[in-house]
PDB file of C-alpha atoms in Angstrom:
ATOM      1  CA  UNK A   1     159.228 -10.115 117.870  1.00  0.00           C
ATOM      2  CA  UNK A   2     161.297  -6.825 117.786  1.00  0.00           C
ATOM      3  CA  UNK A   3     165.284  -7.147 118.382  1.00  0.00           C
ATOM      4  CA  UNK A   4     167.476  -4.546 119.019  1.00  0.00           C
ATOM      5  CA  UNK A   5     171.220  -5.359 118.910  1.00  0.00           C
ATOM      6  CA  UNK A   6     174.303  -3.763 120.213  1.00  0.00           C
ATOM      7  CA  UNK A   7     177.434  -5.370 119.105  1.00  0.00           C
ATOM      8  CA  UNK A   8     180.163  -3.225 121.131  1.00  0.00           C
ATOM      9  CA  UNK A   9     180.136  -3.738 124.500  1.00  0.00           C
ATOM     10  CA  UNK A  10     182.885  -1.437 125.781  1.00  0.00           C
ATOM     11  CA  UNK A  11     184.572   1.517 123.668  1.00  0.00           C
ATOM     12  CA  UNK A  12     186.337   4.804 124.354  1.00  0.00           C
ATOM     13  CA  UNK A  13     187.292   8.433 122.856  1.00  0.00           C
ATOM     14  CA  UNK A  14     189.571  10.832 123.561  1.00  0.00           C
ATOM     15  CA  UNK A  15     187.324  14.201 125.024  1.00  0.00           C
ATOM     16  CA  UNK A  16     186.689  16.767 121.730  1.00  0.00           C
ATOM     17  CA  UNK A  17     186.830  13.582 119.432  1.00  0.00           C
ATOM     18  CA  UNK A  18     183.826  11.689 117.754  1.00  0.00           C
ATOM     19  CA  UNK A  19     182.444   8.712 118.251  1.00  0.00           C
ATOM     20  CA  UNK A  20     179.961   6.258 116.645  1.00  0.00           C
ATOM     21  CA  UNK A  21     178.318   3.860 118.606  1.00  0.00           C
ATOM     22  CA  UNK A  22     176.184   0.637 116.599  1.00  0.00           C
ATOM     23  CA  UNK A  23     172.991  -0.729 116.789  1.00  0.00           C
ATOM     24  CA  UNK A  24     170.675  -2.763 114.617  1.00  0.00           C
ATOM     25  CA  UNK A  25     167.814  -3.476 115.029  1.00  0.00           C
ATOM     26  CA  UNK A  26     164.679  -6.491 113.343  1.00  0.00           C
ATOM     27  CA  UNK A  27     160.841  -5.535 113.545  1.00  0.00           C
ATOM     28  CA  UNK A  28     157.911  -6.397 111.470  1.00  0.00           C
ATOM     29  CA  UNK A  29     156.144  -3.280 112.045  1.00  0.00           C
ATOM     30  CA  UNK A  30     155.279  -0.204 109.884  1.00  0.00           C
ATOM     31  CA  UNK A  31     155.897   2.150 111.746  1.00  0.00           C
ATOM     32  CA  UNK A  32     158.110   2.441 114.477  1.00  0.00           C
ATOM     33  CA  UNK A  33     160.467   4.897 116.367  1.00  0.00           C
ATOM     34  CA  UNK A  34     164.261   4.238 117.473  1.00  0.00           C
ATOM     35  CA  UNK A  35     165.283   5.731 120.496  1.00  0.00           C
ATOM     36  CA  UNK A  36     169.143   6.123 122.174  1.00  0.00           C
ATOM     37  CA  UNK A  37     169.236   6.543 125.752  1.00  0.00           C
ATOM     38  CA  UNK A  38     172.002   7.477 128.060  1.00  0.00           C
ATOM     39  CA  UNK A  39     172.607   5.708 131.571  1.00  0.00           C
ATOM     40  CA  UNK A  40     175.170   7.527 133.713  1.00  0.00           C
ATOM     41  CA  UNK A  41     176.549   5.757 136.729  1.00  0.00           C
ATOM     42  CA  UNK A  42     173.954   7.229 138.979  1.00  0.00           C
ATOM     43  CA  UNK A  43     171.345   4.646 136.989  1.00  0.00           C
ATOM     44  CA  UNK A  44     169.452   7.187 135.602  1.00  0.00           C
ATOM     45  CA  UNK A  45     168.208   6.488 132.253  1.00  0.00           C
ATOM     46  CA  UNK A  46     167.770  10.201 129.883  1.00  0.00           C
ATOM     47  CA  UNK A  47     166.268  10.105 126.502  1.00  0.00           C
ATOM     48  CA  UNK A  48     169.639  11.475 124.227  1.00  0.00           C
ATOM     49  CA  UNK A  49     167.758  11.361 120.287  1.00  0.00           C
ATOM     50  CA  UNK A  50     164.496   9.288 118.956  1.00  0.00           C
ATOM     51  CA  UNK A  51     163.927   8.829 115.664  1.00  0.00           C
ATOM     52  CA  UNK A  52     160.763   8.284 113.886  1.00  0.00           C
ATOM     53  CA  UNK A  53     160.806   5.930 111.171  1.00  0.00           C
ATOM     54  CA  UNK A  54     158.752   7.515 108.724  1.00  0.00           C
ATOM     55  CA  UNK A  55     160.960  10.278 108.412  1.00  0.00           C
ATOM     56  CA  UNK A  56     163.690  10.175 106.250  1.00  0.00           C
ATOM     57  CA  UNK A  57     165.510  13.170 108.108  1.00  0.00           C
ATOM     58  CA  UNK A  58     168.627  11.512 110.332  1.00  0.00           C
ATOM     59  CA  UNK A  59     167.555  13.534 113.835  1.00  0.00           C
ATOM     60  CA  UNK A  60     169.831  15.730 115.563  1.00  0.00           C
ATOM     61  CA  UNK A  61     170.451  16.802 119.294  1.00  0.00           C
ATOM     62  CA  UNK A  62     173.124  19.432 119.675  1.00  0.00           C
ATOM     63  CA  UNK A  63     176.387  16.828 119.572  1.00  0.00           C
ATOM     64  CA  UNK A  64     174.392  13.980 118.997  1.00  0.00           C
ATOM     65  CA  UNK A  65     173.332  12.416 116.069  1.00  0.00           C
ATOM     66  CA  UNK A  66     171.697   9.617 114.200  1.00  0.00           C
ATOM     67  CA  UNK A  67     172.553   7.716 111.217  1.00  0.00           C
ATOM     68  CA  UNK A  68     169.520   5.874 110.205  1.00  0.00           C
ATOM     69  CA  UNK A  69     169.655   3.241 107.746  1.00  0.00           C
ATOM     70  CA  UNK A  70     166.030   1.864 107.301  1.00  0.00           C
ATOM     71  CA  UNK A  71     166.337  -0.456 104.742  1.00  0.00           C
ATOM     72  CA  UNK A  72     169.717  -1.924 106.718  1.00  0.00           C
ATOM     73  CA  UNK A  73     167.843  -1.568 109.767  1.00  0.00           C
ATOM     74  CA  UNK A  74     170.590   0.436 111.435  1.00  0.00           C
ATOM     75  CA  UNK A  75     170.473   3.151 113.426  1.00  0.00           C
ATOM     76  CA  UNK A  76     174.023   4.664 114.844  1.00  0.00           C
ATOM     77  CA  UNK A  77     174.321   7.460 117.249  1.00  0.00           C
ATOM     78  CA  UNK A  78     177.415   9.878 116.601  1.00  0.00           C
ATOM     79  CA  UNK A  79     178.623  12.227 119.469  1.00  0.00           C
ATOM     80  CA  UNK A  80     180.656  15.125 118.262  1.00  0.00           C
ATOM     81  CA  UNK A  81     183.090  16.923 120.630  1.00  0.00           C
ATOM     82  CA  UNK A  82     182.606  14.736 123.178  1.00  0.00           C
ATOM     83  CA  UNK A  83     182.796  15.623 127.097  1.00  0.00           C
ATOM     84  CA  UNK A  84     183.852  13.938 129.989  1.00  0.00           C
ATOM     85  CA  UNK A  85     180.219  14.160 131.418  1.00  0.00           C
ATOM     86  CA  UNK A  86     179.721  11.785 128.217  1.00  0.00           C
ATOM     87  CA  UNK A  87     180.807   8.805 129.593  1.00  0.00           C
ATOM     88  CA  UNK A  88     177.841   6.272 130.185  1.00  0.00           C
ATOM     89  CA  UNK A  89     176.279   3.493 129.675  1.00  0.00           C
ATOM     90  CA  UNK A  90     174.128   4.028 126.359  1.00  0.00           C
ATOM     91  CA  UNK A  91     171.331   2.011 125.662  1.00  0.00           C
ATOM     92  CA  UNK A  92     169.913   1.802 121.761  1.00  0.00           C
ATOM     93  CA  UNK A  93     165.813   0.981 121.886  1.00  0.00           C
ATOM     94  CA  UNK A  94     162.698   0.624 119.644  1.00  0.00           C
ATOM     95  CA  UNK A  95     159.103   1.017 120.791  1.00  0.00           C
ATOM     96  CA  UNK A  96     157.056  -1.897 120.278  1.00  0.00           C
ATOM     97  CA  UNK A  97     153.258  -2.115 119.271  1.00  0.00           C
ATOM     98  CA  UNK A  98     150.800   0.013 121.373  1.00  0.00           C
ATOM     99  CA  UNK A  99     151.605  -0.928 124.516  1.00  0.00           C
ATOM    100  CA  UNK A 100     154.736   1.854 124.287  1.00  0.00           C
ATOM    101  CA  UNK A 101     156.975  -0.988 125.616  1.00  0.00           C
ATOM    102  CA  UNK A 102     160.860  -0.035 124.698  1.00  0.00           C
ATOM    103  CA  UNK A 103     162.678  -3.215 123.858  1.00  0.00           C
ATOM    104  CA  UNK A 104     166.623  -3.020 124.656  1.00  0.00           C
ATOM    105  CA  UNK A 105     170.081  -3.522 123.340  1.00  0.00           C
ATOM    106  CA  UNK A 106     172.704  -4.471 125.457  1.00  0.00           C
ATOM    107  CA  UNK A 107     173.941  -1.482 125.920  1.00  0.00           C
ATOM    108  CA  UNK A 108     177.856   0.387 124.957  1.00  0.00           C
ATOM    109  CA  UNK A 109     179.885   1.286 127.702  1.00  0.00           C
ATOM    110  CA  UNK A 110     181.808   4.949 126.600  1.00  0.00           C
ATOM    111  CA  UNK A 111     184.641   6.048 128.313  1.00  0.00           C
ATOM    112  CA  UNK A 112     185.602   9.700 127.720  1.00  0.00           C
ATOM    113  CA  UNK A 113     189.386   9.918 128.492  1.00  0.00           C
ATOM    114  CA  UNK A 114     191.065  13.527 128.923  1.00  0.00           C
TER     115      UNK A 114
ATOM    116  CA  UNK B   1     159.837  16.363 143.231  1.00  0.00           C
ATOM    117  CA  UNK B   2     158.661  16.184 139.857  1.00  0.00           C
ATOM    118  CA  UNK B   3     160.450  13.312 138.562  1.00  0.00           C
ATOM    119  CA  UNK B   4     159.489   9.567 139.198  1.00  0.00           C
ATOM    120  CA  UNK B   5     160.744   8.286 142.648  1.00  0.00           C
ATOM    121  CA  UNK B   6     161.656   4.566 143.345  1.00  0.00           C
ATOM    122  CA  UNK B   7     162.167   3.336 147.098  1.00  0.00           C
ATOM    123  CA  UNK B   8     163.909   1.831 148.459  1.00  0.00           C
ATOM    124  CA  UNK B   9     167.108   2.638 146.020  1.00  0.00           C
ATOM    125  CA  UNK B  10     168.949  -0.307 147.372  1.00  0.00           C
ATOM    126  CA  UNK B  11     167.601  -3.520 149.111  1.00  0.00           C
ATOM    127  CA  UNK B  12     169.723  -6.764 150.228  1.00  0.00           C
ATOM    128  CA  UNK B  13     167.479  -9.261 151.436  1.00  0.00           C
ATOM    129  CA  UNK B  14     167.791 -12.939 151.861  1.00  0.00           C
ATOM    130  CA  UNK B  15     167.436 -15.936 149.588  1.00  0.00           C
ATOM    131  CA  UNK B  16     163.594 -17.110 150.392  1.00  0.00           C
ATOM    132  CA  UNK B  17     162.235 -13.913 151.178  1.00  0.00           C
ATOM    133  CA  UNK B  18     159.352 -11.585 150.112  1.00  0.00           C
ATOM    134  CA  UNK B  19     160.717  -8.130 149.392  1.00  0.00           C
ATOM    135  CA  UNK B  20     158.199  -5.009 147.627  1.00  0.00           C
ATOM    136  CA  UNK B  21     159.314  -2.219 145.768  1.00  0.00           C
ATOM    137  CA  UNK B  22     157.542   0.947 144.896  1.00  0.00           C
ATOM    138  CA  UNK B  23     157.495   3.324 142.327  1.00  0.00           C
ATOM    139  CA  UNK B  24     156.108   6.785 142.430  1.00  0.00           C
ATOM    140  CA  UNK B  25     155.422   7.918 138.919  1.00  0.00           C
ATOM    141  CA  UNK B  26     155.041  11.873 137.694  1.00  0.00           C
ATOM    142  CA  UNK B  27     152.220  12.907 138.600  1.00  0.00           C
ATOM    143  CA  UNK B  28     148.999  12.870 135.746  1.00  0.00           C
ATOM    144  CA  UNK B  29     151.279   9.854 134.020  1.00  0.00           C
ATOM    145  CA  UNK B  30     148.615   7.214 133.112  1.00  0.00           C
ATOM    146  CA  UNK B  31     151.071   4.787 131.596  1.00  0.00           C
ATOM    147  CA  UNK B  32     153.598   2.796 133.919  1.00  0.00           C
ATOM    148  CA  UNK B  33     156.208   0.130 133.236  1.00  0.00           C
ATOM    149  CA  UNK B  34     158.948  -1.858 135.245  1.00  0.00           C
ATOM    150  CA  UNK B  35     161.784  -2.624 133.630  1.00  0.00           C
ATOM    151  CA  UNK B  36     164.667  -4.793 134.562  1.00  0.00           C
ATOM    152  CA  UNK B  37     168.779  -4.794 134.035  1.00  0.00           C
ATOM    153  CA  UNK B  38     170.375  -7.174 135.179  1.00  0.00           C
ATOM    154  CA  UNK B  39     173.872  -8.367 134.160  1.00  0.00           C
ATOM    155  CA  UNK B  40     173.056 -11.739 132.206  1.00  0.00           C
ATOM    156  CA  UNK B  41     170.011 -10.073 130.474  1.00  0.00           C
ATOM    157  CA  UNK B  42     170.730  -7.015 129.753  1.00  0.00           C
ATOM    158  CA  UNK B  43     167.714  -4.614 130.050  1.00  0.00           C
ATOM    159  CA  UNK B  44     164.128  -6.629 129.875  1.00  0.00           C
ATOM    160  CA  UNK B  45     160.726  -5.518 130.104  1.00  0.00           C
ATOM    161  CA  UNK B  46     158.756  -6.150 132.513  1.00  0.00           C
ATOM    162  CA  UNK B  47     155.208  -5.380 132.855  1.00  0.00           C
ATOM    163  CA  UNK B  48     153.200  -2.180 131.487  1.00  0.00           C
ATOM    164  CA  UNK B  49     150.025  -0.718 133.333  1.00  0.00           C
ATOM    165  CA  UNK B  50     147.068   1.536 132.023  1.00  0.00           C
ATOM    166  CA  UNK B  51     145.902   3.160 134.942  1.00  0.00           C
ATOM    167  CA  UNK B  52     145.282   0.600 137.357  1.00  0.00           C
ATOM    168  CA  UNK B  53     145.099  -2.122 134.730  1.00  0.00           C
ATOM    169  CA  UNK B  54     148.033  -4.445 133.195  1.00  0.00           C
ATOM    170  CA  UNK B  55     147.240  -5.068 129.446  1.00  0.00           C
ATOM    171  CA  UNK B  56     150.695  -6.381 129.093  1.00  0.00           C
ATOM    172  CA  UNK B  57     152.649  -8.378 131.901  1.00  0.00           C
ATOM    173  CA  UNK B  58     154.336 -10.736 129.178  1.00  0.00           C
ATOM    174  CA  UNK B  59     157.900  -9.712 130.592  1.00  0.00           C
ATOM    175  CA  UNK B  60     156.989 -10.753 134.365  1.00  0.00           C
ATOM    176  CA  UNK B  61     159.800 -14.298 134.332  1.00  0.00           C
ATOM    177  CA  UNK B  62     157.999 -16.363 136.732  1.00  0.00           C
ATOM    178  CA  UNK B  63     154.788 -16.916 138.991  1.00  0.00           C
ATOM    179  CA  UNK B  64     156.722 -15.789 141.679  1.00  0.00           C
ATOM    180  CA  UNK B  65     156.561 -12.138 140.785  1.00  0.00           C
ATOM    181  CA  UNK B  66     153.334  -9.691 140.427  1.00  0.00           C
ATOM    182  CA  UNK B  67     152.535  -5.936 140.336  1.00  0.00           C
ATOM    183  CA  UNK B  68     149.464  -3.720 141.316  1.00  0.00           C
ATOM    184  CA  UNK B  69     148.767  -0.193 140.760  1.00  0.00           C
ATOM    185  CA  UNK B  70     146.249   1.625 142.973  1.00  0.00           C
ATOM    186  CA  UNK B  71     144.483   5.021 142.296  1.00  0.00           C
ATOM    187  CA  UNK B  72     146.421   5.368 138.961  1.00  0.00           C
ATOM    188  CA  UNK B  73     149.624   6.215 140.731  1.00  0.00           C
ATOM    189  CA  UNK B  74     151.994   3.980 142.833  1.00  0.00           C
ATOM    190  CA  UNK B  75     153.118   1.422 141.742  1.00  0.00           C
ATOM    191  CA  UNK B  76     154.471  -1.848 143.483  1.00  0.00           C
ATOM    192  CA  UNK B  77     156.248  -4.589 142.175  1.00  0.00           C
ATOM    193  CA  UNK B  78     156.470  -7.687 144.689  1.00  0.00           C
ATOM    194  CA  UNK B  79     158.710 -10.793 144.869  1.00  0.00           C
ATOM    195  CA  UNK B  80     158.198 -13.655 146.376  1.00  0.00           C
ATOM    196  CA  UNK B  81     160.506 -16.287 147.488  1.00  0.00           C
ATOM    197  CA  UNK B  82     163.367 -14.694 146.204  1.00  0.00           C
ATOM    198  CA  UNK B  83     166.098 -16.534 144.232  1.00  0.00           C
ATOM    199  CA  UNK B  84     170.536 -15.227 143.055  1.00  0.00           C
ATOM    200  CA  UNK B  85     169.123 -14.614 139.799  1.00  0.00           C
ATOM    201  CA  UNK B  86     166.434 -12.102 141.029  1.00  0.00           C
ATOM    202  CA  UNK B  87     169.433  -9.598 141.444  1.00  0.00           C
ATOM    203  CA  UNK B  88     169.524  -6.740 139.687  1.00  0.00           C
ATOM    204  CA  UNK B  89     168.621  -3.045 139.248  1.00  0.00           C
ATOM    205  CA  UNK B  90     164.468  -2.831 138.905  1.00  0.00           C
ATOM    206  CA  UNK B  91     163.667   0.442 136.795  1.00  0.00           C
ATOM    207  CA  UNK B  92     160.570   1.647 136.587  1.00  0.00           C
ATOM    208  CA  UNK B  93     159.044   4.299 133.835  1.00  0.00           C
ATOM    209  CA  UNK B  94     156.133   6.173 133.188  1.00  0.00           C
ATOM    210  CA  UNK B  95     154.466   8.147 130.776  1.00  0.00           C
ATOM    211  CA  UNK B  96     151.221  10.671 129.797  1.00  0.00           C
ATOM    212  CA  UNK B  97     150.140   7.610 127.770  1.00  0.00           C
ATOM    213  CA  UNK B  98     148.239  10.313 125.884  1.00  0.00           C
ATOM    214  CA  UNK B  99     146.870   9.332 122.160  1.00  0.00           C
ATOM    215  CA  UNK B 100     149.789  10.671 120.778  1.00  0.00           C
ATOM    216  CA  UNK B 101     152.675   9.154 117.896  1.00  0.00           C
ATOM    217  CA  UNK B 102     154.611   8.128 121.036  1.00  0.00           C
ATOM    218  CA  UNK B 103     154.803   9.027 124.509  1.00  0.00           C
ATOM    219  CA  UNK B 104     158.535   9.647 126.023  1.00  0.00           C
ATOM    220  CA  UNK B 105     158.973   7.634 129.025  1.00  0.00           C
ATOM    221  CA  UNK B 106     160.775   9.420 131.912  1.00  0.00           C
ATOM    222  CA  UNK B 107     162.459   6.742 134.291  1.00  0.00           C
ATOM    223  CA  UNK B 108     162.909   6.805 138.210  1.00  0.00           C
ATOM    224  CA  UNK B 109     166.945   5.816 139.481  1.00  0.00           C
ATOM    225  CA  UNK B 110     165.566   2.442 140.431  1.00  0.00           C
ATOM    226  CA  UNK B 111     166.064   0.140 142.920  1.00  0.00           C
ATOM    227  CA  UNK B 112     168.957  -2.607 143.397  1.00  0.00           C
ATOM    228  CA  UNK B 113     167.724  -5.961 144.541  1.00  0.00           C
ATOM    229  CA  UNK B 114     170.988  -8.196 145.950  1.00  0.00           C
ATOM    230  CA  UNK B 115     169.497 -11.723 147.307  1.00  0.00           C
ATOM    231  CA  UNK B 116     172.042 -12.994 149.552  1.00  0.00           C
TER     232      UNK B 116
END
């Protein structure tokens, strides 16, 4: 069975700063594709990066960005410069099988201080 | 709208009781899937549809809840006898579920579910 794991439940930046938030993540499958997804506090969920697994490349979003270690099964998102609009819930995922099923972390509360 | 639409977007209801909740996914979307967050479990899958079919309800936790989806479109997700530990916010998702790498799923605000 796929896991995804998020090991910091709460962190915070000061606004133009960077942050890094973790996630790990087990599956047995070939091919796969690693997702980060933003949940302000009107519960929407938004897509913020994917990443496919076959490709080496770490993807990039404007301010966000990826660090993916395959072989450490890691897969970090960095936000550059960040805003106060930044502050969210964010939720790392992978995509399991062919159903298209996302299976969840446990999500990293950011706070964006001014 | 074009987005996916969940109603109601907040329901308190009683311990016991039946309660339904709907989701209205973008329009031409053949793949749909309920999701749940809740504060002990994080964020869970639910159930996934094809169309009007459910090739995978593995995440549904008990007998006591079910989903249909009629004409390829809404979706309801219905709980019966509702317990606490059914409380939480009920997301639902869909997608073109074309025969592509991966299909990006595009999620409605959901609905919170407080059992009294």
């Amino acid at each position: 069975a796929q896991t995804v794991t998020q090991s910091q439940p709460e962190m915070s930046v000061q606004e133009a700063e960077t942050v890094t938030l973790s996630c790990t993540y087990d599956t047995s499958e070939s091919n796969y594709y690693l997702f980060w997804y933003k949940q302000p506090p009107s519960r929407q969920m938004i897509l913020v990066i994917r990443q496919e697994a076959y490709k080496q490349q770490n993807a990039t979003e404007n301010r966000f960005s990826v660090n993916f270690q395959k072989a450490a099964k890691s897969f970090s998102l960095k936000i550059s410069d960040s805003q106060l609009g930044d502050t969210a819930m964010y939720f790392c995922a992978s995509l399991s099988g062919n159903t298209g099923k996302l299976i969840f972390g446990q999500g990293t509360t950011l706070q964006v201080k001014p | 709208g074009a987005g996916v639409s969940q109603s109601p977007s907040n329901k308190v209801t009683e311990k016991g009781k039946d309660v339904e909740l709907r989701c209205d996914p973008i329009s031409g979307h053949t793949a749909l899937y309920w999701y749940r967050q809740s504060l002990g479990q994080g964020l869970e899958f639910l159930i996934y549809f094809q169309g009007n079919s459910a090739p995978d309800k593995s995440g549904l936790p008990s007998d006591r809840f079910s989903a249909e989806r009629t004409g390829g479109s809404v979706s309801t997700l219905t709980i019966q006898r509702t317990q606490q530990e059914d409380s939480a916010v009920y997301l639902c998702a869909s997608s073109s579920g074309l025969a592509v790498p991966y299909n990006e799923q595009f999620f409605g605000p959901g609905t919170r579910l407080t059992v009294l």
